[in-house]
CSV table of C-alpha atoms in Angstrom, one decimal:
chain,number,residue,atom,x,y,z
A,12,MET,CA,11.9,13.8,-14.8
A,13,THR,CA,10.3,11.5,-16.7
A,14,VAL,CA,9.7,13.6,-19.6
A,15,GLU,CA,12.8,11.6,-22.2
A,16,THR,CA,13.9,13.3,-25.6
A,17,LEU,CA,13.3,11.6,-28.6
A,18,ALA,CA,16.3,11.0,-31.0
A,19,ASN,CA,15.2,14.1,-33.3
A,20,GLY,CA,15.3,15.8,-30.4
A,21,ASN,CA,11.7,16.4,-29.2
A,22,PRO,CA,10.5,15.7,-25.9
A,23,ALA,CA,9.0,12.3,-25.8
A,24,GLU,CA,5.0,12.3,-24.5
A,25,PRO,CA,4.9,12.1,-20.7
A,26,ARG,CA,3.7,8.5,-19.2
A,27,ARG,CA,0.4,7.8,-17.9
A,28,VAL,CA,-0.5,6.4,-15.0
A,29,LEU,CA,-4.2,5.3,-13.6
A,30,ILE,CA,-4.1,4.9,-10.1
A,31,THR,CA,-6.8,3.5,-8.2
A,32,GLY,CA,-7.6,4.4,-4.4
A,33,THR,CA,-5.9,7.8,-4.8
A,34,ALA,CA,-7.8,9.8,-2.3
A,35,GLY,CA,-6.6,6.8,0.1
A,36,PHE,CA,-3.4,6.8,1.6
A,37,ILE,CA,-0.4,5.3,-0.1
A,38,GLY,CA,-2.6,6.6,-3.6
A,39,PHE,CA,-2.5,9.7,-2.4
A,40,HIS,CA,1.6,10.0,-1.7
A,41,LEU,CA,2.2,7.4,-4.6
A,42,ALA,CA,-0.1,10.5,-7.2
A,43,LYS,CA,2.2,13.4,-5.5
A,44,VAL,CA,5.3,12.1,-6.1
A,45,LEU,CA,4.8,11.0,-9.8
A,46,LEU,CA,3.1,14.4,-10.7
A,47,ALA,CA,5.9,15.8,-9.2
A,48,GLU,CA,8.3,13.9,-11.8
A,49,GLY,CA,5.7,14.7,-14.8
A,50,PHE,CA,3.7,12.0,-15.0
A,51,VAL,CA,0.0,12.2,-16.1
A,52,VAL,CA,-1.9,10.9,-13.3
A,53,HIS,CA,-5.7,9.5,-13.4
A,54,GLY,CA,-6.8,8.5,-10.2
A,55,TYR,CA,-9.7,5.7,-9.5
A,56,ASP,CA,-11.4,6.4,-5.8
A,57,GLY,CA,-14.7,4.8,-4.5
A,58,MET,CA,-14.9,7.3,-1.6
A,59,SER,CA,-16.2,4.6,0.6
A,60,ASP,CA,-17.4,5.5,4.3
A,61,TYR,CA,-15.2,3.3,6.0
A,62,TYR,CA,-13.3,6.1,7.5
A,63,ASP,CA,-13.8,9.4,7.2
A,64,VAL,CA,-14.4,10.6,4.1
A,65,ASN,CA,-13.5,14.9,4.8
A,66,LEU,CA,-9.7,13.6,4.9
A,67,LYS,CA,-10.2,12.0,1.7
A,68,ARG,CA,-12.0,14.8,-0.2
A,69,ARG,CA,-8.9,16.8,1.6
A,70,ARG,CA,-6.0,14.5,0.0
A,71,HIS,CA,-8.4,14.7,-3.6
A,72,GLN,CA,-8.3,18.8,-3.8
A,73,MET,CA,-4.7,18.8,-3.1
A,74,LEU,CA,-3.4,16.3,-6.0
A,75,LEU,CA,-6.0,18.6,-8.2
A,76,GLN,CA,-4.2,21.5,-7.9
A,77,ASN,CA,-1.7,19.8,-10.5
A,78,ALA,CA,-3.2,20.1,-14.2
A,79,ASN,CA,-1.7,16.6,-14.9
A,80,PHE,CA,-4.5,15.0,-12.5
A,81,THR,CA,-7.5,13.8,-13.0
A,82,ALA,CA,-9.7,11.9,-10.8
A,83,THR,CA,-13.2,9.8,-11.1
A,84,GLU,CA,-15.1,8.9,-8.4
A,85,ALA,CA,-16.7,5.5,-8.6
A,86,LEU,CA,-16.5,1.8,-7.3
A,87,LEU,CA,-14.0,-0.8,-8.6
A,88,GLU,CA,-17.2,-3.0,-8.5
A,89,ASP,CA,-18.7,-1.0,-11.4
A,90,ALA,CA,-16.6,-2.4,-14.4
A,91,ASP,CA,-18.6,-0.5,-17.2
A,92,ARG,CA,-17.6,2.6,-15.4
A,93,LEU,CA,-14.2,1.9,-14.8
A,94,TRP,CA,-13.4,0.6,-18.5
A,95,ALA,CA,-15.0,3.8,-20.1
A,96,VAL,CA,-12.9,5.5,-17.6
A,97,ALA,CA,-9.8,3.7,-18.3
A,98,GLU,CA,-10.4,3.4,-22.3
A,99,LEU,CA,-10.5,7.0,-22.4
A,100,PHE,CA,-7.3,7.9,-20.7
A,101,LYS,CA,-5.2,5.1,-22.1
A,102,PRO,CA,-2.4,4.1,-19.4
A,103,GLU,CA,0.3,2.9,-19.8
A,104,ILE,CA,0.8,2.0,-16.3
A,105,ILE,CA,-2.0,0.5,-13.7
A,106,VAL,CA,-0.9,1.1,-10.0
A,107,HIS,CA,-3.6,-0.9,-8.4
A,108,LEU,CA,-3.7,0.6,-4.6
A,109,ALA,CA,-7.4,0.7,-3.9
A,110,ALA,CA,-9.1,-1.6,-1.7
A,111,GLN,CA,-11.0,-2.6,1.5
A,112,ALA,CA,-8.7,-2.5,4.4
A,113,GLY,CA,-8.4,-3.0,7.6
A,114,VAL,CA,-7.6,-6.7,9.4
A,115,ARG,CA,-10.1,-6.3,12.1
A,116,TYR,CA,-12.8,-4.7,9.9
A,117,SER,CA,-13.2,-8.1,8.1
A,118,LEU,CA,-14.4,-9.7,11.0
A,119,GLU,CA,-17.2,-7.4,10.9
A,120,ASN,CA,-18.1,-6.9,7.4
A,121,PRO,CA,-16.2,-9.9,5.6
A,122,ARG,CA,-18.3,-9.5,2.5
A,123,ALA,CA,-16.9,-6.0,1.7
A,124,TYR,CA,-13.4,-7.3,0.7
A,125,ILE,CA,-15.1,-10.2,-1.3
A,126,ASP,CA,-16.5,-6.9,-3.2
A,127,SER,CA,-13.9,-4.6,-3.4
A,128,ASN,CA,-10.7,-6.7,-3.3
A,129,ILE,CA,-11.8,-9.8,-5.5
A,130,VAL,CA,-14.2,-8.4,-7.6
A,131,GLY,CA,-12.8,-4.9,-7.9
A,132,THR,CA,-9.2,-6.5,-8.4
A,133,PHE,CA,-10.9,-8.6,-11.3
A,134,ASN,CA,-12.1,-5.7,-13.3
A,135,VAL,CA,-8.9,-4.2,-12.6
A,136,MET,CA,-6.8,-6.8,-14.3
A,137,GLU,CA,-9.6,-7.0,-16.8
A,138,ILE,CA,-8.8,-3.6,-17.9
A,139,ALA,CA,-5.0,-4.3,-17.9
A,140,ARG,CA,-5.5,-7.1,-20.1
A,141,ARG,CA,-7.5,-5.6,-22.3
A,142,LEU,CA,-5.5,-2.2,-22.4
A,143,GLY,CA,-2.2,-4.7,-22.7
A,144,VAL,CA,-0.9,-1.9,-20.9
A,145,ASP,CA,2.9,-1.8,-20.3
A,146,HIS,CA,3.1,-2.9,-16.4
A,147,LEU,CA,0.4,-4.2,-14.0
A,148,LEU,CA,1.2,-3.4,-10.1
A,149,MET,CA,-0.8,-4.3,-7.4
A,150,ALA,CA,-0.7,-4.0,-3.8
A,151,SER,CA,-0.5,-7.2,-1.4
A,152,THR,CA,0.2,-6.9,2.6
A,153,SER,CA,2.3,-8.6,5.0
A,154,SER,CA,-0.5,-10.1,6.5
A,155,VAL,CA,-0.2,-12.8,3.7
A,156,TYR,CA,2.4,-14.4,5.6
A,157,GLY,CA,-0.7,-15.6,8.4
A,158,ALA,CA,0.9,-17.9,10.9
A,159,ASN,CA,4.4,-18.5,9.3
A,160,GLU,CA,6.8,-17.7,12.6
A,161,GLU,CA,10.5,-17.8,10.5
A,162,MET,CA,11.5,-14.3,10.2
A,163,PRO,CA,12.4,-11.9,8.5
A,164,PHE,CA,9.6,-12.9,5.8
A,165,VAL,CA,11.0,-13.7,2.5
A,166,GLU,CA,9.0,-13.3,-0.6
A,167,THR,CA,9.9,-16.8,-1.9
A,168,GLU,CA,8.7,-18.7,1.5
A,169,LYS,CA,5.2,-20.3,1.6
A,170,ALA,CA,2.4,-18.3,2.4
A,171,ASP,CA,-0.5,-20.7,2.7
A,172,SER,CA,-1.8,-19.7,6.0
A,173,GLN,CA,-3.9,-16.5,6.3
A,174,LEU,CA,-5.6,-15.9,9.3
A,175,THR,CA,-8.4,-13.3,8.5
A,176,ILE,CA,-10.8,-12.7,5.4
A,177,TYR,CA,-8.9,-9.3,4.3
A,178,ALA,CA,-5.5,-11.8,3.9
A,179,ALA,CA,-6.8,-14.5,2.1
A,180,THR,CA,-8.5,-11.6,-0.3
A,181,LYS,CA,-5.3,-10.3,-0.9
A,182,LYS,CA,-3.7,-13.3,-1.2
A,183,ALA,CA,-6.5,-14.5,-3.8
A,184,ASN,CA,-5.2,-11.1,-5.5
A,185,GLU,CA,-1.7,-12.5,-5.7
A,186,SER,CA,-3.1,-15.8,-7.2
A,187,MET,CA,-5.2,-13.7,-10.1
A,188,GLY,CA,-2.4,-12.2,-10.9
A,189,HIS,CA,-0.1,-14.9,-11.6
A,190,SER,CA,-2.9,-16.5,-13.5
A,191,TYR,CA,-3.3,-13.3,-15.7
A,192,ALA,CA,0.2,-12.7,-16.4
A,193,HIS,CA,0.8,-16.1,-17.5
A,194,LEU,CA,-2.1,-16.0,-19.9
A,195,TRP,CA,-1.8,-12.8,-21.1
A,196,ASN,CA,1.7,-12.0,-20.8
A,197,LEU,CA,1.3,-9.1,-18.6
A,198,PRO,CA,3.8,-7.9,-16.9
A,199,THR,CA,2.4,-7.8,-13.0
A,200,THR,CA,4.4,-6.7,-9.7
A,201,VAL,CA,2.8,-7.5,-6.5
A,202,PHE,CA,4.4,-5.4,-3.5
A,203,ARG,CA,3.5,-6.4,0.1
A,204,PHE,CA,3.3,-3.5,2.7
A,205,PHE,CA,4.6,-3.7,6.0
A,206,THR,CA,2.7,-1.4,8.6
A,207,VAL,CA,2.5,1.7,6.7
A,208,TYR,CA,2.3,5.2,8.6
A,209,GLY,CA,3.0,9.0,8.0
A,210,PRO,CA,1.4,12.2,7.5
A,211,TRP,CA,-2.3,12.0,5.8
A,212,GLY,CA,-2.7,8.5,7.5
A,213,ARG,CA,-5.6,6.6,8.0
A,214,PRO,CA,-7.4,7.2,11.5
A,215,ASP,CA,-7.9,3.4,11.8
A,216,LEU,CA,-4.1,2.8,11.8
A,217,ALA,CA,-2.1,1.9,15.4
A,218,LEU,CA,-0.2,5.4,15.4
A,219,TYR,CA,-3.2,8.2,14.2
A,220,LYS,CA,-5.7,6.8,16.4
A,221,PHE,CA,-2.4,6.7,19.5
A,222,VAL,CA,-2.0,10.3,18.7
A,223,ASP,CA,-5.5,11.3,19.1
A,224,ALA,CA,-6.0,9.5,22.5
A,225,ILE,CA,-3.3,10.8,23.8
A,226,LEU,CA,-3.4,14.0,23.4
A,227,ASP,CA,-7.6,13.8,24.0
A,228,GLY,CA,-6.5,12.0,27.7
A,229,ARG,CA,-8.1,8.8,26.5
A,230,PRO,CA,-6.9,5.6,26.9
A,231,ILE,CA,-5.0,3.7,23.8
A,232,ASP,CA,-5.9,-0.1,23.6
A,233,ILE,CA,-2.7,-2.7,23.7
A,234,TYR,CA,-3.3,-5.9,22.3
A,235,ASN,CA,-1.3,-9.0,23.7
A,236,HIS,CA,0.1,-7.0,26.7
A,237,GLY,CA,2.2,-4.8,24.4
A,238,GLU,CA,3.9,-8.3,23.4
A,239,MET,CA,4.1,-7.5,19.6
A,240,ALA,CA,6.3,-6.4,16.4
A,241,ARG,CA,5.9,-4.6,13.8
A,242,ASP,CA,8.1,-3.3,10.6
A,243,PHE,CA,7.0,0.2,10.5
A,244,THR,CA,7.5,1.7,7.0
A,245,TYR,CA,7.3,5.4,6.7
A,246,VAL,CA,5.2,6.2,3.6
A,247,ASP,CA,7.6,8.7,1.7
A,248,ASP,CA,9.9,5.1,1.8
A,249,LEU,CA,6.6,3.2,0.3
A,250,VAL,CA,5.9,5.4,-2.6
A,251,ARG,CA,10.0,5.6,-3.4
A,252,GLY,CA,10.5,1.9,-3.6
A,253,ILE,CA,6.5,1.5,-6.1
A,254,ARG,CA,8.0,4.7,-7.9
A,255,LEU,CA,11.2,2.8,-8.5
A,256,LEU,CA,9.0,-0.7,-9.7
A,257,ILE,CA,7.0,0.8,-12.2
A,258,ASP,CA,10.8,1.0,-14.0
A,259,THR,CA,11.2,-2.3,-13.2
A,260,PRO,CA,8.7,-4.8,-15.0
A,261,PRO,CA,9.1,-8.5,-14.7
A,262,VAL,CA,10.0,-10.4,-17.8
A,263,ARG,CA,8.9,-14.2,-18.6
A,264,PRO,CA,12.0,-15.9,-18.0
A,265,ASP,CA,13.8,-18.5,-21.0
A,266,VAL,CA,14.2,-21.7,-18.6
A,267,PRO,CA,13.6,-21.4,-15.2
A,268,SER,CA,17.3,-22.3,-14.2
A,269,GLY,CA,18.0,-18.3,-15.4
A,270,ILE,CA,16.3,-16.6,-12.2
A,271,ARG,CA,18.6,-16.1,-9.5
A,272,ASP,CA,18.4,-17.1,-6.0
A,273,GLY,CA,16.0,-15.1,-3.7
A,274,ASP,CA,14.2,-13.8,-6.9
A,275,SER,CA,10.2,-14.4,-6.2
A,276,LEU,CA,9.6,-13.8,-10.4
A,277,SER,CA,8.3,-16.6,-11.9
A,278,PRO,CA,9.3,-19.4,-13.6
A,279,VAL,CA,6.1,-19.8,-16.1
A,280,ALA,CA,5.1,-16.0,-16.0
A,281,PRO,CA,6.2,-12.3,-16.2
A,282,PHE,CA,5.4,-12.2,-13.1
A,283,ARG,CA,6.9,-11.0,-9.1
A,284,ILE,CA,6.3,-10.7,-5.8
A,285,VAL,CA,8.5,-7.8,-3.7
A,286,ASN,CA,8.3,-6.6,0.0
A,287,ILE,CA,8.1,-3.2,0.6
A,288,GLY,CA,9.5,-2.8,4.2
A,289,ASN,CA,11.6,-0.9,6.6
A,290,SER,CA,13.6,-4.6,7.4
A,291,ASP,CA,13.6,-3.5,10.9
A,292,LYS,CA,11.7,-5.5,13.6
A,293,VAL,CA,10.2,-2.4,16.2
A,294,ARG,CA,8.9,-3.3,19.9
A,295,LEU,CA,5.3,-2.0,19.9
A,296,LEU,CA,6.0,-0.4,23.5
A,297,ASP,CA,9.1,1.4,22.2
A,298,PHE,CA,7.0,2.8,19.4
A,299,ILE,CA,4.2,3.6,22.2
A,300,ASP,CA,7.3,5.5,23.7
A,301,ALA,CA,8.7,7.1,21.2
A,302,ILE,CA,5.0,8.9,20.7
A,303,GLU,CA,4.7,9.9,24.4
A,304,GLU,CA,8.1,11.5,24.1
A,305,GLU,CA,7.1,13.4,20.9
A,306,VAL,CA,3.9,14.5,22.1
A,307,GLY,CA,5.3,15.4,26.1
A,308,ILE,CA,2.3,13.2,27.3
A,309,LYS,CA,2.0,9.8,28.9
A,310,ALA,CA,-0.4,7.6,27.5
A,311,VAL,CA,-3.0,6.0,29.6
A,312,ARG,CA,-2.5,2.2,28.6
A,313,ASN,CA,-5.1,0.0,28.3
A,314,TYR,CA,-3.6,-3.7,28.0
A,315,MET,CA,-5.5,-6.1,26.2
A,316,PRO,CA,-5.0,-10.0,25.0
A,317,MET,CA,-4.6,-10.4,21.3
A,318,GLN,CA,-7.2,-9.1,19.4
A,319,LYS,CA,-8.5,-12.5,16.9
A,320,GLY,CA,-6.6,-12.7,13.9
A,321,ASP,CA,-4.0,-10.6,14.5
A,322,VAL,CA,-0.3,-12.1,14.2
A,323,PRO,CA,2.5,-11.0,17.2
A,324,ALA,CA,4.7,-10.2,14.6
A,325,THR,CA,5.8,-8.9,11.1
A,326,TRP,CA,9.6,-8.2,9.8
A,327,ALA,CA,10.6,-8.0,6.0
A,328,ASN,CA,13.2,-9.2,4.4
A,329,ALA,CA,13.5,-6.4,1.9
A,330,SER,CA,16.8,-7.4,-0.1
A,331,LEU,CA,15.1,-8.2,-3.3
A,332,LEU,CA,14.2,-4.4,-3.4
A,333,ALA,CA,17.5,-3.5,-3.2
A,334,GLU,CA,18.4,-5.7,-5.7
A,335,LEU,CA,15.8,-4.5,-8.1
A,336,THR,CA,15.9,-0.6,-7.4
A,337,GLY,CA,19.2,-0.5,-5.4
A,338,TYR,CA,17.0,0.9,-2.8
A,339,GLN,CA,15.9,0.2,0.5
A,340,PRO,CA,13.7,2.0,2.9
A,341,LYS,CA,15.7,3.6,5.7
A,342,THR,CA,13.4,5.6,7.9
A,343,ASN,CA,13.8,5.6,11.5
A,344,PHE,CA,10.6,5.5,13.5
A,345,ARG,CA,11.3,8.1,15.7
A,346,ASP,CA,11.7,10.6,12.7
A,347,GLY,CA,9.0,9.3,11.1
A,348,ILE,CA,6.8,9.8,14.3
A,349,ARG,CA,7.9,13.1,14.4
A,350,GLN,CA,6.7,14.0,11.2
A,351,PHE,CA,3.4,12.8,11.5
A,352,VAL,CA,2.9,14.0,14.9
A,353,ALA,CA,3.5,17.5,13.4
A,354,TRP,CA,1.0,17.0,10.4
A,355,TYR,CA,-1.7,15.5,12.8
A,356,ARG,CA,-1.1,18.3,15.4
A,357,ASP,CA,-1.5,21.1,12.0
A,358,TYR,CA,-4.5,18.9,10.5
A,359,ALA,CA,-6.5,18.1,14.0
A,360,ASN,CA,-5.5,21.9,15.4
A,361,LYS,CA,-4.3,20.0,18.8
């Protein structure tokens, strides 16, 4: 539990966390974990129609069953509304997860990524600065590694070759976060996610699309003729990593030489980048085989060339996360698929 006891024997006030994107896949799961531990959480979500809003509302309805959860439906671009909400709630911690997601959609509607991911993130950082929060945590993505070919990906390697506007906006968020951490001594942790999947996932994610199509007898599109690999990270593992990082705010180093090897801590700011991944490169075709085994149906496979902006593989080195928190994601993808399929059959009544 997070409710600590003061020296006089009285319980301390529970910590207050503002999470952007609580109607989203990851934000929903993180809010559940924090609420179960006794945090007070306020969610802020724009309820955009990028995918089924009913799924988002179902997530929020579940969270609202807890008296320690409140929510606001508004866009991050609405700076006045965001400030009014934050000023009233007075969070000690902000976890910024809301974003316009999706690599492929960024080819169709790039402006949505500028509005949400650049302008929206700037507004969140301004809130964190004005309130002087104890820790600002922000979501990035493995897509920032772009054309890098040396794997597993390590936080300390250069990442300047993003291949989509989605990835570019996320890399911009990292740079913006570093500047605010330096200028205002704002402890900031940015985590890079690696192919997150699990129950209550987004309909545009591969696992959801594959299971939905296979159960309906529709073909599935397999890009690069299946010659792809991903570091699939189960959502419960991911949010466990975030939860532990909340308690690990970076501290500006006295001297750069004091930063240990492998630590992405900035030499000039209380700022750090952390990979959260399963540290296991899984072939896409093995992933699909496991889905077929779980649903008991063979997929109709439509092999296609590489999608523009996609990369053939991702693979995380998550040793920094383990060093900082003592935790490392470990769910085997077959177990994760089993959990998702069970949820999906119930949710979709299939």
